[in-house]
Short mmCIF file of C-alpha atoms in Angstrom, two decimals:
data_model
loop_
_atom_site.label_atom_id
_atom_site.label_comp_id
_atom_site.label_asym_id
_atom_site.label_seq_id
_atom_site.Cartn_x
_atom_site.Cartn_y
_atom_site.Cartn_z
CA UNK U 1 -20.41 38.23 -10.48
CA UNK U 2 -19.86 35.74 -13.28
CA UNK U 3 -15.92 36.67 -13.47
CA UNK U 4 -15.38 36.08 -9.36
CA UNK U 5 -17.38 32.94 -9.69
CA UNK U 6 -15.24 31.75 -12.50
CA UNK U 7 -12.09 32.97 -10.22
CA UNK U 8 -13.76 30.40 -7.41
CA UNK U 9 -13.82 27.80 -9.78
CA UNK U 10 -10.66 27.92 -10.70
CA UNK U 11 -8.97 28.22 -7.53
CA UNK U 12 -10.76 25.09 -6.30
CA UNK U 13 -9.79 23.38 -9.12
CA UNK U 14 -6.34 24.11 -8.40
CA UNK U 15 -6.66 23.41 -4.87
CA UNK U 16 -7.66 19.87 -5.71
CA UNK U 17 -4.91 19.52 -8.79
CA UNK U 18 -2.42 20.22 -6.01
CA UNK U 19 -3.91 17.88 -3.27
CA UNK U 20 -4.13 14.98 -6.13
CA UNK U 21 -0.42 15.50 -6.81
CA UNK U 22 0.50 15.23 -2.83
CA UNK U 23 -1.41 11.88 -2.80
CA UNK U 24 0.36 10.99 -6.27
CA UNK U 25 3.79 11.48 -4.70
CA UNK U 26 3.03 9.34 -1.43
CA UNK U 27 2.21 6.71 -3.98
CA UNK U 28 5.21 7.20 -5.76
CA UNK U 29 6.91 6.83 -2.93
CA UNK U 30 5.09 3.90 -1.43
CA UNK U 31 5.76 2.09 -4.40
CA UNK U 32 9.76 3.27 -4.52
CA UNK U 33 9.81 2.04 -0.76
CA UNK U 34 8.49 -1.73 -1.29
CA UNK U 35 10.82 -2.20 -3.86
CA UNK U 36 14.15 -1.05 -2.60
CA UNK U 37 12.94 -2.55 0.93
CA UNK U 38 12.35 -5.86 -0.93
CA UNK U 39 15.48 -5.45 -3.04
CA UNK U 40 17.63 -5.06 0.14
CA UNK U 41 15.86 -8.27 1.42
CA UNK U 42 17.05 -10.13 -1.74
CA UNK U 43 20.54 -8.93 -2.04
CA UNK U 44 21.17 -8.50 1.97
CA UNK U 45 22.09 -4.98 1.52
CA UNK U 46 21.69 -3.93 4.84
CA UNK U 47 22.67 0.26 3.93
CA UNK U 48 20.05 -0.53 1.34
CA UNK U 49 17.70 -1.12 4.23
CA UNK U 50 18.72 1.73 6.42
CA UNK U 51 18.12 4.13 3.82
CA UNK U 52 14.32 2.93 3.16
CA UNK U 53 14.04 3.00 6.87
CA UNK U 54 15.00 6.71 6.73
CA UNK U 55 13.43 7.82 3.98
CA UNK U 56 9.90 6.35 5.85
CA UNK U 57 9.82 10.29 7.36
CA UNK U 58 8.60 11.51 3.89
CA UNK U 59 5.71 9.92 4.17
CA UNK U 60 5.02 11.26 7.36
CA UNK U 61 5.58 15.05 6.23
CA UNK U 62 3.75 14.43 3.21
CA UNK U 63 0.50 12.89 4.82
CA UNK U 64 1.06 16.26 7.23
CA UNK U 65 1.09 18.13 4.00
CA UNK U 66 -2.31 16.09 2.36
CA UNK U 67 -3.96 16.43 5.86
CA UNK U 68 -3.60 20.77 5.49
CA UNK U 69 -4.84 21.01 1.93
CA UNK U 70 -7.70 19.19 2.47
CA UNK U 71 -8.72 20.93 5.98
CA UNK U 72 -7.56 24.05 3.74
CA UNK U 73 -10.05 23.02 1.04
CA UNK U 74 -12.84 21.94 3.10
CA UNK U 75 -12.67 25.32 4.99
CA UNK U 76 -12.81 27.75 2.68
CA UNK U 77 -14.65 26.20 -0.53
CA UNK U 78 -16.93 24.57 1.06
CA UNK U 79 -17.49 21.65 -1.55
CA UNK U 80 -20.42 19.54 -1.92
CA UNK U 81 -21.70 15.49 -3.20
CA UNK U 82 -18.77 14.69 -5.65
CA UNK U 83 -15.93 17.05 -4.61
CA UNK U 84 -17.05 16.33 -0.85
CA UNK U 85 -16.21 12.50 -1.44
CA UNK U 86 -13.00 13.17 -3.15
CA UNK U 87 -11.24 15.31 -0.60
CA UNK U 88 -12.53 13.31 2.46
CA UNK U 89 -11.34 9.96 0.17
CA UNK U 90 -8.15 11.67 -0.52
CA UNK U 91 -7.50 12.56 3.41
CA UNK U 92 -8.45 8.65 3.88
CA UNK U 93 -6.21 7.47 1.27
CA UNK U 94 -3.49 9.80 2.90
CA UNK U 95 -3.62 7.64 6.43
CA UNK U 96 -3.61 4.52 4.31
CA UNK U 97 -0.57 5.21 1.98
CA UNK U 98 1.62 6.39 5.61
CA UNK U 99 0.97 2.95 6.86
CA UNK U 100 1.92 1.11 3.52
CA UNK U 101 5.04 2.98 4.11
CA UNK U 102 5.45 1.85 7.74
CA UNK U 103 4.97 -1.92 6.56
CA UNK U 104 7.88 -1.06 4.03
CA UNK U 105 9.81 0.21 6.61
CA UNK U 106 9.14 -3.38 8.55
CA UNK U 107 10.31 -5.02 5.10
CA UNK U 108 13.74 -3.11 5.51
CA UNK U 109 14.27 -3.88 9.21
CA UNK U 110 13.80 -7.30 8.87
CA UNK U 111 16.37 -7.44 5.80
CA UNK U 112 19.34 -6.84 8.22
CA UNK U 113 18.97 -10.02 10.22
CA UNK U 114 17.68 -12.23 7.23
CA UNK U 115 21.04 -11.10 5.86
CA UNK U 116 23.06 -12.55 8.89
CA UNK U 117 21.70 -15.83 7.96
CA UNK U 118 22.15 -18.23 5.02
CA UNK U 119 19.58 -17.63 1.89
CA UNK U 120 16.33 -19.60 2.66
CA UNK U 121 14.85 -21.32 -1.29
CA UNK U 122 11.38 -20.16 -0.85
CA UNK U 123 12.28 -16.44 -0.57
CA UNK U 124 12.67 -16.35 -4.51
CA UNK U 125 8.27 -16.08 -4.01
CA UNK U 126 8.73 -12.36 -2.34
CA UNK U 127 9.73 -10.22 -5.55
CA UNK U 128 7.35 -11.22 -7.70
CA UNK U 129 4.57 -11.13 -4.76
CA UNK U 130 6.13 -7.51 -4.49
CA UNK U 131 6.22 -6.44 -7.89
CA UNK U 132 2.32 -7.11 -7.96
CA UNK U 133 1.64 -5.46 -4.97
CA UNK U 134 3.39 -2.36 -6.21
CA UNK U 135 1.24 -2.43 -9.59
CA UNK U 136 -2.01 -2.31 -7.59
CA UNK U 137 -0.53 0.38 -6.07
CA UNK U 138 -0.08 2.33 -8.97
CA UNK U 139 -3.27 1.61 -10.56
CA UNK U 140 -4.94 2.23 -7.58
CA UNK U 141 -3.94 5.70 -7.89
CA UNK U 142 -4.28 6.08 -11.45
CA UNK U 143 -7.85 5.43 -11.02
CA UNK U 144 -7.88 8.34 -8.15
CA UNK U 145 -6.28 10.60 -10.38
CA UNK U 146 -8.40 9.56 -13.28
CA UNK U 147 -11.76 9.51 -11.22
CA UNK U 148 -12.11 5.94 -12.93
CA UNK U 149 -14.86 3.89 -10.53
CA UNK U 150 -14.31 0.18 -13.20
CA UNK U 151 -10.60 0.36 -13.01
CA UNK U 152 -10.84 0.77 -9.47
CA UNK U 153 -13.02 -1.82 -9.06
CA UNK U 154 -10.96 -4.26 -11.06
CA UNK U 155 -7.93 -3.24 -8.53
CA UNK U 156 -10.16 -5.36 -5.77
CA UNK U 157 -10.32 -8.68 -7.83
CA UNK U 158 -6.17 -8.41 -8.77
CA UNK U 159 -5.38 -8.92 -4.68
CA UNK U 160 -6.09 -12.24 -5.38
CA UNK U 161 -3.34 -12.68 -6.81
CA UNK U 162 -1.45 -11.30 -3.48
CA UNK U 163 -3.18 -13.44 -1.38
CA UNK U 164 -2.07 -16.69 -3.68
CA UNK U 165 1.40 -15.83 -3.33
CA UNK U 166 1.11 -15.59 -0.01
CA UNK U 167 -0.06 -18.62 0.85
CA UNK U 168 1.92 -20.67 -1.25
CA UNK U 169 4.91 -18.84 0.62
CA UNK U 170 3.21 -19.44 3.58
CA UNK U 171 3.01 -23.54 3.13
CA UNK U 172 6.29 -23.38 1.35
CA UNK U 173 8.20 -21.61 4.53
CA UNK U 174 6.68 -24.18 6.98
CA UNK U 175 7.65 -27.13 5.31
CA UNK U 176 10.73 -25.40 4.55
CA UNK U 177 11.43 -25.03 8.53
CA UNK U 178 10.23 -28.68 9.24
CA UNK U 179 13.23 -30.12 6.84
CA UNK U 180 15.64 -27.84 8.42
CA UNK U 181 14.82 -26.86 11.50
CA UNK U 182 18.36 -24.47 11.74
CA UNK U 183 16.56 -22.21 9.53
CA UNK U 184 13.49 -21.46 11.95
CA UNK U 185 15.25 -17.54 12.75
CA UNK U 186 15.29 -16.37 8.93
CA UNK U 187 12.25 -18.50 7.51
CA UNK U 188 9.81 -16.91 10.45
CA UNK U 189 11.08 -13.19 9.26
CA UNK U 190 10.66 -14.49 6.10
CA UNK U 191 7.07 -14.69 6.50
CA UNK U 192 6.78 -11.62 8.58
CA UNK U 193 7.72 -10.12 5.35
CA UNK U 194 5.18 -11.77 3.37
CA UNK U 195 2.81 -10.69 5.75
CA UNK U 196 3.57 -7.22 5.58
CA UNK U 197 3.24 -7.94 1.43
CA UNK U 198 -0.19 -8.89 1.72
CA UNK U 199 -1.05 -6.28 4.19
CA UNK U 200 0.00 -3.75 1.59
CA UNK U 201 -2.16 -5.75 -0.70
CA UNK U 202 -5.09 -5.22 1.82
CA UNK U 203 -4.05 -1.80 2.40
CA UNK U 204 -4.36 -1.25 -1.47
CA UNK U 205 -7.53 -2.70 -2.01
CA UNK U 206 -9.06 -0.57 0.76
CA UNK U 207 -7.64 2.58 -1.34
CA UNK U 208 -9.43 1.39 -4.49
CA UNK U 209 -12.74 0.70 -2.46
CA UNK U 210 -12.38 4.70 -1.26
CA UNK U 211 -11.66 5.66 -4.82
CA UNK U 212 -14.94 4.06 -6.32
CA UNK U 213 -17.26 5.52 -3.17
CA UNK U 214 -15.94 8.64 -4.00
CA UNK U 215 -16.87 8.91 -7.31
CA UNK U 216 -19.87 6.99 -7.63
CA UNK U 217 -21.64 7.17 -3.81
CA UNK U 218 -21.82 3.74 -3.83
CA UNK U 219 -19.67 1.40 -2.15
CA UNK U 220 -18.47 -2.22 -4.16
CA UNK U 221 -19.52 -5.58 -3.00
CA UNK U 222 -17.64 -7.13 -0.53
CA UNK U 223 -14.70 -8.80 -1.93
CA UNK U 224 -14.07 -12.57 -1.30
CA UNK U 225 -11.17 -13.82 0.68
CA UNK U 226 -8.00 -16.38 -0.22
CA UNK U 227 -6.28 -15.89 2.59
CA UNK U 228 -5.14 -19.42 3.74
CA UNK U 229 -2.91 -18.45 6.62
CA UNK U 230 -5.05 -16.42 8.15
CA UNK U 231 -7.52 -19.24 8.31
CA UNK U 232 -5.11 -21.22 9.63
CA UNK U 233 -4.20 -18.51 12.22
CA UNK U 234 -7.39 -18.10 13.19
CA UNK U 235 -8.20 -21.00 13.99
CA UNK U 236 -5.76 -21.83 16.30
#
């Protein structure tokens, strides 16, 4: 009895070890995808572009893939309180990694017609914004991987950040558009793109608000908002 229980344990174990590594290549991927989309933004590399737009169907298959393992899991092991939490978080986090990947994807189409247009100044804002995005990303996951609630939580105070850049690119773009108007075409894209930045951001966050439910049971406070533009939209 003890020896088939011990079996159990260990094919659950592996079970979840493999469904952690799906989600830990959709991040990997995710954060490959922002920065060759954003990269192909900044250098107008529009094959650059195509192939992230391309590649955006590995992300599909491998949510497919996270989706069946933890269906697989649920039905046959039957888990319970903490392993419950992580499998439904990980089929959550799943969903929200394929539509980081689809705002990548966005990134890279829009690179093709900012490249038919002359470089706009306040662009120089996007890789940084990216390069912190990306790093939430990655930490976010960590924390999944690790089962680590504080780092988690200290993934929901560093979108910030996100949100700063993107308002600051925001006013920068406008009154970048005023002065020259013949720039209106690549400047709006321009902040399509940094909307789909802080989206991820958003997108992120959410992921490292799933990670701490699942392995506490309790979910964090809600986290403040700097999002200027979307004030601004809002109230117009």
């Amino acid at each position: 009895m003890a020896e088939t229980t011990a079996h159990t344990v260990k094919s659950f174990d592996e079970d979840i070890a493999q469904l952690r590594a799906v989600i830990t290549r959709m991040g990997g991927l995710c954060e490959t995808q922002i920065a060759d989309a954003v990269d192909a933004l900044m250098t107008r590399n529009i094959e650059a572009a195509r192939v992230v737009i391309d590649n955006d169907k590995r992300l599909d298959l491998l949510e497919a893939e996270a989706e069946m393992l933890a269906v697989r899991i649920i039905a046959l092991r039957a888990p319970l309180a903490d392993d419950l939490r992580e499998i439904v978080a990980a089929l959550k986090i799943a969903g929200v990694l394929e539509r980081i990947g689809d705002y990548a994807k966005n990134i890279a189409k829009r690179a093709a017609v900012v490249a038919q247009s002359q470089p706009v100044g306040p662009a120089v804002i996007i890789p940084e914004m990216a390069r912190i995005v990306v790093e939430i990303i990655r930490d976010t996951l960590d924390s999944f991987v690790d089962r680590d609630a504080e780092k988690a939580l200290a993934m929901l105070l560093r979108d910030q950040q996100v949100d700063e850049f993107y308002n600051s690119l925001f006013r920068s773009l406008l009154t970048f558009m005023m002065e020259n108007p013949h720039y209106i075409t690549p400047s709006t894209h321009l902040l399509f793109v940094a909307k789909n930045l802080e989206r991820i951001g958003d997108h992120a966050t959410s992921v490292a608000e799933m990670v701490h439910f699942s392995v506490t049971g309790q979910r964090p406070a809600e986290r403040p908002r700097n999002d200027f533009a979307s004030t601004v939209y809002s109230a117009t």
